[in-house]
Structure formats: structure tokens, C-alpha cells
XYZ file of C-alpha atoms in Angstrom:
528
model
C -30.861 -7.777 16.526
C -33.044 -10.671 15.342
C -33.899 -8.750 12.146
C -30.200 -8.375 11.283
C -28.263 -11.154 9.572
C -24.755 -12.207 10.500
C -23.506 -10.780 7.189
C -25.164 -7.439 7.955
C -23.612 -7.436 11.418
C -20.176 -8.061 9.924
C -20.543 -5.063 7.589
C -21.841 -2.880 10.424
C -18.909 -3.711 12.710
C -16.369 -3.141 9.925
C -17.982 0.234 9.214
C -17.826 1.119 12.901
C -14.060 0.546 12.673
C -13.682 2.821 9.627
C -14.431 0.577 6.650
C -17.349 2.611 5.334
C -16.659 1.216 1.870
C -16.288 -2.536 1.358
C -15.153 -4.227 -1.857
C -16.205 -7.628 -3.126
C -17.881 -9.971 -5.572
C -21.172 -11.774 -5.042
C -21.005 -15.556 -5.133
C -23.439 -18.313 -4.374
C -22.025 -18.639 -0.843
C -21.725 -14.964 0.132
C -24.910 -13.439 -1.298
C -25.945 -12.531 2.236
C -23.527 -9.589 2.060
C -25.717 -8.133 -0.678
C -28.851 -8.255 1.454
C -31.139 -5.313 2.266
C -29.676 -2.171 3.780
C -30.469 -0.995 7.301
C -32.289 2.311 7.002
C -31.849 3.162 10.685
C -28.041 3.295 10.482
C -26.353 6.500 9.440
C -23.505 4.500 7.909
C -24.566 1.453 5.979
C -21.751 -0.025 3.902
C -22.660 -2.013 0.832
C -19.931 -3.807 -1.093
C -18.613 -2.106 -4.209
C -18.809 -4.796 -6.875
C -15.471 -5.331 -8.621
C -14.636 -7.747 -11.427
C -12.146 -10.055 -9.684
C -11.563 -11.141 -6.096
C -7.949 -10.048 -6.302
C -9.221 -6.535 -6.969
C -11.457 -6.698 -3.891
C -8.404 -6.927 -1.624
C -6.206 -4.595 -3.688
C -8.995 -2.024 -3.543
C -9.413 -2.514 0.211
C -5.650 -2.040 0.538
C -5.773 1.135 -1.572
C -8.697 2.434 0.508
C -6.759 1.802 3.715
C -3.556 3.410 2.458
C -5.334 6.542 1.311
C -7.803 6.951 4.165
C -5.630 5.716 7.037
C -8.642 3.666 8.127
C -9.590 0.011 7.926
C -9.885 -1.539 4.472
C -12.374 -4.374 4.013
C -13.229 -6.968 1.388
C -15.740 -9.813 1.126
C -15.339 -12.791 -1.206
C -16.939 -16.146 -1.766
C -15.688 -19.629 -0.985
C -12.988 -21.723 -2.671
C -11.741 -20.169 -5.919
C -13.088 -16.789 -4.849
C -10.987 -16.838 -1.719
C -7.986 -18.291 -3.553
C -8.141 -15.468 -6.100
C -7.559 -12.988 -3.282
C -4.319 -14.488 -1.940
C -1.825 -12.427 -3.972
C -3.455 -9.145 -2.998
C -3.636 -10.296 0.622
C 0.116 -10.924 0.476
C 0.740 -7.375 -0.726
C -1.286 -6.029 2.188
C 0.800 -8.165 4.533
C 4.139 -7.029 3.116
C 3.074 -3.374 3.196
C 1.453 -3.544 6.658
C -1.947 -2.460 5.371
C -4.889 -2.690 7.809
C -7.295 -4.914 5.874
C -9.948 -7.398 6.953
C -10.866 -10.027 4.376
C -14.072 -11.929 5.118
C -14.602 -15.057 3.025
C -17.496 -17.430 3.090
C -16.884 -21.130 3.676
C -18.948 -24.126 2.617
C -22.217 -24.429 4.567
C -21.768 -25.761 8.076
C -24.559 -28.241 7.393
C -22.486 -29.804 4.607
C -19.105 -29.839 6.388
C -17.767 -32.924 8.175
C -14.785 -32.613 10.485
C -11.689 -34.249 9.026
C -13.403 -35.230 5.774
C -13.235 -33.794 2.256
C -16.549 -34.552 0.543
C -16.378 -32.581 -2.716
C -19.003 -30.032 -1.729
C -19.146 -27.072 -4.137
C -16.091 -24.818 -3.543
C -14.805 -27.059 -0.734
C -11.119 -27.238 0.166
C -9.470 -29.128 2.993
C -8.390 -25.958 4.770
C -9.252 -22.697 3.075
C -7.811 -20.595 5.904
C -4.430 -22.292 5.435
C -4.037 -20.352 2.174
C -3.906 -17.141 4.206
C -2.319 -18.206 7.486
C 1.333 -17.621 6.423
C 0.459 -14.063 5.392
C -2.173 -13.039 7.920
C -1.599 -11.092 11.093
C -4.427 -13.196 12.534
C -6.979 -15.774 11.377
C -10.499 -16.095 12.799
C -12.857 -18.972 11.907
C -16.185 -18.492 13.748
C -18.780 -21.166 13.020
C -21.908 -19.759 14.705
C -23.627 -16.365 14.914
C -22.394 -16.089 18.489
C -18.882 -16.878 17.328
C -19.004 -14.145 14.695
C -20.285 -11.611 17.221
C -17.459 -12.611 19.559
C -14.592 -12.055 17.105
C -15.458 -9.616 14.314
C -14.652 -6.442 16.274
C -11.399 -8.005 17.474
C -10.506 -8.872 13.867
C -10.910 -5.229 12.845
C -9.000 -3.939 15.863
C -6.186 -6.432 15.264
C -5.701 -5.210 11.701
C -5.462 -1.605 12.938
C -3.034 -2.199 15.813
C 0.625 -1.533 15.144
C 2.383 -3.208 13.539
C -0.611 -3.218 11.217
C -1.487 -6.016 8.832
C -4.286 -7.949 7.126
C -6.623 -10.254 9.024
C -8.528 -13.189 7.557
C -12.010 -14.280 8.685
C -14.138 -17.059 7.227
C -17.756 -17.862 8.033
C -19.911 -20.738 6.726
C -22.340 -19.646 4.038
C -25.423 -20.814 5.947
C -24.302 -18.902 9.039
C -23.960 -15.610 7.122
C -27.678 -15.569 6.398
C -28.831 -16.461 9.896
C -30.033 -13.893 12.481
C -27.118 -12.214 14.201
C -26.347 -12.681 17.861
C -27.686 -9.933 20.106
C -24.632 -7.639 20.176
C -21.080 -7.949 18.865
C -18.418 -8.208 21.540
C -16.237 -5.089 21.774
C -12.569 -5.479 20.915
C -10.082 -5.625 23.752
C -8.345 -2.325 24.426
C -4.733 -1.990 23.376
C -2.314 -1.977 26.273
C -0.901 1.494 26.907
C 2.836 1.535 26.407
C 5.056 3.779 28.448
C 8.688 4.427 27.679
C 11.162 4.731 30.579
C 12.584 8.229 30.838
C 16.055 6.726 30.963
C 15.603 5.438 27.407
C 14.336 8.816 26.191
C 17.268 10.541 27.888
C 19.604 8.054 26.230
C 18.153 8.875 22.832
C 18.478 12.615 23.482
C 22.120 12.179 24.495
C 22.876 10.312 21.267
C 21.151 12.954 19.113
C 22.433 16.103 20.829
C 25.039 18.084 18.920
C 25.495 15.472 16.203
C 24.726 15.270 12.516
C 21.477 13.336 12.360
C 19.732 11.845 9.340
C 16.023 11.131 9.862
C 14.339 8.188 8.181
C 10.524 8.023 8.238
C 8.331 5.001 7.559
C 4.619 4.410 7.141
C 3.793 4.256 10.846
C 4.311 8.031 11.198
C 1.919 9.074 8.429
C -0.627 10.321 10.961
C 2.022 12.395 12.746
C 3.480 14.253 9.778
C 3.762 17.657 11.494
C 5.546 16.160 14.492
C 8.029 14.381 12.213
C 8.751 17.589 10.320
C 9.193 19.549 13.534
C 11.720 17.061 14.909
C 13.701 16.860 11.664
C 13.751 20.659 11.456
C 14.915 20.954 15.060
C 17.765 18.548 14.322
C 18.681 20.244 11.030
C 18.437 16.779 9.531
C 17.714 15.548 6.023
C 14.359 13.737 6.075
C 14.447 10.615 3.914
C 11.383 8.414 3.626
C 10.459 4.911 2.670
C 8.251 4.525 -0.369
C 5.158 4.247 1.835
C 5.943 7.508 3.666
C 6.517 9.671 0.605
C 4.743 13.017 0.789
C 5.757 13.945 4.339
C 6.257 17.725 4.521
C 9.916 18.697 4.444
C 11.108 15.343 3.115
C 13.727 15.146 0.377
C 11.299 13.761 -2.214
C 13.931 11.559 -3.856
C 14.827 8.004 -2.853
C 17.753 6.946 -0.658
C 18.880 4.636 -3.467
C 20.400 7.621 -5.302
C 24.154 7.828 -4.574
C 24.049 11.486 -3.502
C 21.235 10.832 -1.031
C 22.833 7.643 0.257
C 26.123 9.489 0.776
C 24.443 12.163 2.900
C 22.724 9.531 5.042
C 25.979 7.620 5.404
C 27.862 10.782 6.455
C 25.535 11.357 9.412
C 26.629 10.498 12.931
C 23.215 9.114 13.852
C 20.348 7.568 11.882
C 17.027 8.333 13.588
C 14.368 5.975 12.245
C 10.755 6.995 12.874
C 8.068 4.463 12.080
C 10.090 1.643 10.589
C 10.246 0.449 6.961
C 13.956 -0.413 7.142
C 13.208 -3.324 4.840
C 15.112 -4.860 1.977
C 13.566 -2.849 -0.854
C 14.110 0.488 0.872
C 17.671 -0.209 2.074
C 19.050 -2.182 -0.874
C 18.876 -5.322 1.252
C 20.575 -3.456 4.119
C 23.638 -2.519 2.058
C 22.950 1.237 2.024
C 25.494 3.342 3.927
C 24.532 3.366 7.598
C 25.667 5.819 10.263
C 27.428 4.236 13.260
C 24.597 5.023 15.712
C 20.968 3.946 15.264
C 17.965 5.249 17.233
C 14.479 3.922 16.443
C 11.038 5.208 17.442
C 8.040 2.945 16.786
C 4.446 2.681 18.011
C 5.000 -0.978 18.943
C 7.822 -3.508 18.872
C 8.349 -4.948 15.373
C 6.704 -8.262 14.533
C 10.080 -9.735 13.539
C 13.602 -9.037 14.845
C 15.094 -6.106 12.912
C 18.133 -6.592 10.676
C 19.865 -3.617 12.298
C 20.053 -3.495 16.083
C 19.273 -0.069 17.536
C 21.478 1.571 20.136
C 18.253 2.937 21.638
C 14.798 1.668 20.634
C 11.797 3.708 21.833
C 8.272 2.324 21.550
C 5.017 3.977 22.520
C 2.529 6.610 21.441
C 4.348 8.270 18.570
C 3.054 11.801 18.802
C 4.033 12.063 22.439
C 7.492 10.579 21.894
C 8.167 12.898 18.956
C 7.011 15.914 20.950
C 9.254 15.056 23.902
C 12.274 14.504 21.666
C 11.647 17.792 19.851
C 11.428 19.641 23.166
C 14.572 18.077 24.613
C 17.096 17.912 21.749
C 19.154 21.066 21.167
C 18.632 22.848 17.859
C 21.136 22.112 15.117
C 21.770 23.989 11.885
C 21.069 22.043 8.669
C 24.250 20.234 7.690
C 23.230 18.767 4.301
C 23.065 20.486 0.865
C 19.806 22.402 0.509
C 19.635 21.586 -3.206
C 20.196 17.841 -2.773
C 16.876 16.804 -4.292
C 17.185 19.274 -7.165
C 20.625 17.925 -8.020
C 19.262 14.387 -8.145
C 16.378 15.389 -10.397
C 18.707 17.256 -12.773
C 20.771 14.111 -13.263
C 17.923 11.811 -14.265
C 17.461 10.209 -17.677
C 15.840 12.582 -20.209
C 12.832 10.377 -21.059
C 12.232 9.653 -17.386
C 12.371 13.376 -16.635
C 9.777 14.037 -19.326
C 7.496 11.401 -17.821
C 7.991 12.821 -14.327
C 7.291 16.368 -15.492
C 3.977 15.148 -16.902
C 3.033 13.254 -13.738
C 4.100 16.212 -11.603
C 1.760 18.507 -13.529
C -1.304 16.850 -11.989
C -3.275 19.147 -9.665
C -2.575 19.086 -5.940
C -4.870 16.659 -4.174
C -4.676 14.095 -6.972
C -3.690 10.737 -5.520
C -0.969 8.754 -7.284
C -1.040 4.965 -7.650
C 1.852 3.120 -9.286
C 2.101 -0.413 -10.577
C 5.205 -2.586 -10.772
C 6.312 -1.322 -14.170
C 9.289 0.744 -15.295
C 7.136 3.867 -15.544
C 5.658 3.021 -12.137
C 9.133 2.667 -10.623
C 10.014 6.150 -11.820
C 6.787 7.728 -10.609
C 6.750 5.797 -7.333
C 10.273 6.852 -6.417
C 10.647 10.315 -7.908
C 7.312 11.937 -8.790
C 6.061 14.865 -6.736
C 3.939 13.678 -3.782
C 2.581 16.632 -1.853
C 0.813 15.019 1.100
C 1.021 11.976 3.343
C -0.936 9.058 1.880
C -0.610 10.645 -1.538
C 1.047 7.549 -3.041
C 0.054 3.882 -3.159
C 2.853 1.681 -4.483
C 3.162 -2.140 -4.193
C 6.827 -2.234 -3.341
C 6.148 -4.445 -0.327
C 5.532 -7.700 -2.180
C 6.114 -6.387 -5.683
C 2.724 -7.459 -7.021
C 2.401 -6.751 -10.731
C -1.198 -5.852 -11.540
C -1.745 -3.794 -8.372
C -2.214 -0.430 -10.094
C -5.724 -0.233 -11.555
C -7.366 -2.431 -8.863
C -5.804 -0.399 -6.043
C -6.864 2.818 -7.772
C -10.481 1.624 -7.442
C -10.038 1.720 -3.676
C -8.106 4.983 -3.574
C -10.635 6.801 -5.765
C -13.488 5.381 -3.677
C -12.309 7.635 -0.843
C -13.476 10.550 -3.009
C -10.213 11.815 -4.491
C -9.221 12.128 -8.156
C -6.615 9.493 -8.876
C -3.846 8.966 -11.421
C -2.588 5.411 -11.874
C 0.707 4.822 -13.702
C 1.099 1.319 -15.091
C 2.591 -0.701 -17.912
C 0.864 -2.742 -20.551
C 1.646 -6.056 -18.838
C 0.192 -5.111 -15.467
C -2.877 -3.390 -16.877
C -3.962 -6.509 -18.751
C -4.026 -8.445 -15.464
C -6.876 -6.309 -14.138
C -8.282 -4.672 -17.247
C -11.837 -5.691 -16.322
C -11.772 -3.020 -13.616
C -12.224 -0.417 -16.347
C -15.869 -1.494 -16.106
C -15.780 -0.818 -12.354
C -14.548 2.721 -13.008
C -17.562 3.334 -15.227
C -20.085 1.590 -12.987
C -18.930 3.454 -9.856
C -18.218 6.735 -11.711
C -14.717 6.882 -10.245
C -12.429 9.806 -11.151
C -9.480 7.678 -12.272
C -7.075 8.505 -15.072
C -5.150 5.443 -16.221
C -1.759 6.202 -17.754
C -0.429 3.115 -19.504
C 3.157 3.382 -20.733
C 3.193 0.706 -23.405
C 6.568 -0.884 -24.076
C 5.196 -4.033 -25.675
C 5.908 -6.458 -22.862
C 7.622 -6.764 -19.512
C 10.116 -3.906 -19.768
C 11.926 -4.548 -16.482
C 12.515 -8.198 -17.320
C 13.586 -7.280 -20.845
C 16.153 -4.948 -19.288
C 17.393 -7.758 -17.025
C 17.853 -10.091 -19.986
C 19.619 -7.402 -21.991
C 22.043 -6.751 -19.121
C 22.712 -10.462 -18.822
C 23.438 -10.664 -22.541
C 20.837 -13.342 -23.178
C 18.146 -13.695 -25.795
C 14.804 -12.081 -25.000
C 12.331 -14.790 -24.091
C 8.898 -14.346 -22.522
C 9.228 -10.562 -22.286
C 7.925 -9.338 -25.656
C 4.140 -9.605 -25.719
C 1.188 -9.065 -28.001
C -0.688 -6.126 -26.534
C -4.198 -4.918 -27.349
C -5.265 -1.613 -28.790
C -5.701 -0.041 -25.357
C -7.600 2.980 -26.655
C -10.174 0.817 -28.442
C -10.354 -1.533 -25.464
C -11.016 1.289 -23.018
C -13.712 2.734 -25.250
C -15.361 -0.683 -25.413
C -15.789 -0.442 -21.628
C -17.204 3.083 -21.948
C -13.995 4.812 -20.818
C -12.800 7.846 -22.753
C -9.317 7.194 -24.127
C -6.507 9.075 -25.833
C -3.475 7.782 -27.721
C -0.629 10.196 -26.928
C 1.914 10.222 -29.790
C 5.002 10.900 -27.652
C 6.123 11.557 -24.095
C 6.603 15.268 -24.729
C 2.846 15.650 -25.269
C 1.871 13.679 -22.212
C 1.604 16.524 -19.703
C -1.106 18.406 -21.584
C -3.069 15.223 -22.300
C -2.866 14.181 -18.662
C -4.095 17.519 -17.357
C -7.058 17.462 -19.755
C -7.977 13.922 -18.757
C -7.860 14.683 -15.037
C -9.911 17.838 -15.507
C -12.897 15.843 -16.775
C -13.396 14.143 -13.400
C -14.420 11.011 -15.297
C -12.614 7.750 -16.075
C -10.045 8.242 -18.810
C -7.212 6.160 -20.263
C -4.061 7.595 -21.789
C -1.748 5.361 -23.768
C 1.783 6.378 -24.726
C 4.421 4.158 -26.301
C 7.832 4.394 -24.617
C 10.699 2.186 -23.495
C 12.358 3.620 -20.411
C 15.550 2.643 -18.635
C 14.702 1.559 -15.066
C 15.731 3.866 -12.186
C 18.241 3.207 -9.406
C 15.450 2.072 -7.104
C 15.353 -1.232 -9.023
C 17.668 -3.944 -7.740
C 19.777 -4.405 -10.910
C 20.916 -0.769 -10.509
C 21.268 -0.591 -6.720
C 25.046 -0.654 -6.698
C 25.892 1.367 -9.795
C 28.366 4.156 -9.195
């Protein structure tokens, strides 16, 4: 492979592990990633150029969430790497399989234990990522890169999934690659004792079961639906698992849904996500018996101890449970979700009706904004991986950058954001045009940080820091070459949205509205 650089080898190995699109920015230290393509390879990833390093990782995260494959990003040294930290944290909190490769200062200029003020130098760049990363790799030679890059990709993809950080000196990236990359170690095969499976069956048999599904089961949607149907159980999901067939489609934060879950005899949790944001910091009603099924033991001790915890190959475990548990008639109200939707705030319902009018197959991305909270928790999601929502770390500004990654998988995409979050990544409107991405940006403009304004209003304090000067979003979008429409009111949003999506081209819709936050937001968790 003497004609292949280390940077080219890195991209090839990431592609071999599923990252056929890579996101990044060129910098003086990582230009090797933008070297010549390899004509002999059928798959030859070249980085999609975005406008900010934070976007590179958000987009890789969005790619991974939508595709179910490895997301990948490349950034330059120092401030370039530092710019990516917030997005890397979101990937960590949401268990997204992402590999971030950053350059480091040239090995020829580095001195062990000394800070010399070399361009972009920091004392320990990897230390920025270590508290968030599933693993950190710091190869310093071509042989070192070849030895670890496949393992980095495989580590990100193993359950429990998470982002992996790799840094390579700039002068190593441009050197000839080592002969062949070392294959990743195979994942140990897990087998579950039959006694544990029998124990789970005994706990489930003949009882009212509520099923909770998390992100780890997204590739086994049919098996999850079959088991829930066999048990006659309501199927609630975490935010990340929305879109599973047969699921309720409304969040467990709603009192009627929480009451049904709490009335069950057993909570069967498939694929995790029993985290604070999904469970109201573990204060949601919980049945007396807990059974969990996961592909691997959790990285951290769970807050709720299971009576039986099964770990192993999910599809096989779900099949065995479905075969062995006796059938049970549905015991929950068939119109539960419809009743919840009928009780929602009128303006929120109008927004949701508009979002729900998008064609099937249109991916939905939501930012941390009041409109995003409504869409992320309540909008129609018709397929697994149909929603990308940053509820893991709560990173404002996720929406448009993540939509770059989602749309790069080849699907039309609707992103719902607020004015505050959009401004954080507004430069990515240029990326939409440059990459010809079919993204419709819906910005619900409430003139500031609407959620924080609501918090201050509830606390009875003066509004400070929450009312902002906002640009003319329609004019701004057009300046980037994006078609844009100012929608006069929420009741005209559905038609405008359908027209925008039908063009298959980048489009921005702006509508002015101030919405009350939904019950999925923490200030409303415990309202009656």
C-alpha cells in the first residue's frame, strides 16, 4: 500500500465499517484527508465539507442514527478539535456510533512533556474528549494507525455503542500507509443461561406486561412488535426508539400513558434507555417487577435493578421469549394515544398536524426548542430511525447540522428548530446548497429562547437573556441560495411544508409562534 497515505487508509477502513460518507473541514494539519481518490476502490469516501467542526460530528451522529451504521468525522488540530467537543458529547449521551479522527501537531515538532507553542498545540488534546469517549486511540506512526483504526470503528459499533476519538500527527497522515490495517478483534459471543430465560418467562406469563423499547432494538423492530403483541402489552418507547411498529406514538411523560405503565404487573425493558430524560429522573410510575433484555451489559450500573436481566444477541432472545410466553389479550385502552393527542394544546396540535402531513419516508430531525420538543415527542414517526433528537445531552443547535448527516443518507429531511438554535449553525445553509441536500428547515420563531422564557415566567422573575434580536430568516436563507417562505400563521403551515418538501431542494420556512412547552420538558413533568 505504499501509494496510499495514512489518511487515505483511515478513510478506507472507516468506509469498510459502514462510514461511506465522512464529514469534516480542511485545515492546515488535516489536508491529507482531502487527497486524491483511489479509483480502484468501489467505495471511496471523501469528506463532505461543512462550515463548522461541531457540524462535522453532529452530521456524523445524524448519519449514524439514520443509517444504523458507523458515523465518521475528520477535523484539524487544536481549535478545530475543540470545536467538536459539544457534538461529541451528544453522541456519547445518545450512544451514537461515531469515530472522530483529529489531526495533532506534527510529530517532528512535538516534545514529550513540553508545551512549545507550536501552531494549534495543546498540552493534551485527547483529554478534551476522554471523559466523553467510549475509547481514545493516539497512534503516532503509520504502523500504529494500521494497528488501531479498525478496532476504533468496531469499538464504536459494539453495544453499548458510543463515540470513539482518534488523533494522528499531521505529518503522519501524509506518509505512506503501513502494508495492511489490522483487523478488529471479534466480539465475544454471549450466551444466556436457560435458567435466566425461564425465569423471565415465568415472570411474564399470565401477567399484565408493559413493554419499553430503547435504541438498541431499532434493528429488531419486527421481533419487538411480535413480542409486545404476544403479551398484549402497550409498547412505549424512548425518544430514540420512536417509530417502532405498534408503539403508542406518544411519550410516557403523559399522565394517561404513565398510569397505564404503572398499572402493569411487569415492566419489560428491551434495549435500554431508562435514563433520566425518558423516566422523569426515575420518578415515573414503575411496575413492581422489572425484566430487562439488552445486547450487552450496561456501561454503568442501572438506576433500577432488574429482577431478571438477559443479555445476548437480541433477535434470538426476543424470538425465544415470543415462542415461550403464553398469549395474553391486550389489557390497555386501544385509543390511549388518540386520547392523549386530543388533549394537547391547540397551537401545538396545529403544529403537529403540519409536521404529520409530511410524506412517508421523510426523516424528522428536531432541535432543542419548544417546537422541537413537541415534534420530537408527539409527531408521527412511521419507521425506526425516522427521528433524530438530541435529548441525550440536550445540545441546542443540533438540528440543522444533524440534518446534514441525515439527508446525506439519501432521504428527504424535515428539521424543526427555533430561532436561537438555528443561528448557532446557520452557516450550514450553505452546505445544503453545496451538497444539494433535500432538507426543509422549519424555524418556529419566538424571538428568543422560548423554553427559558417559560421557566422565568413560571418562577415569576423578570425576563433576562431570553429575548433576542433575530435576523430576517427568509432574507438570510435566500442570501445563501436557499428558497425561503414566510408563513403568516400556524394554520397555513401544513400546505407550505408540503410544497417545500415536494421540491426536493433546500427550503426554509419561517413561522412566528410562541408555544407552551409539552409535558416532556422537566418543568411540566409532575403536573397533574
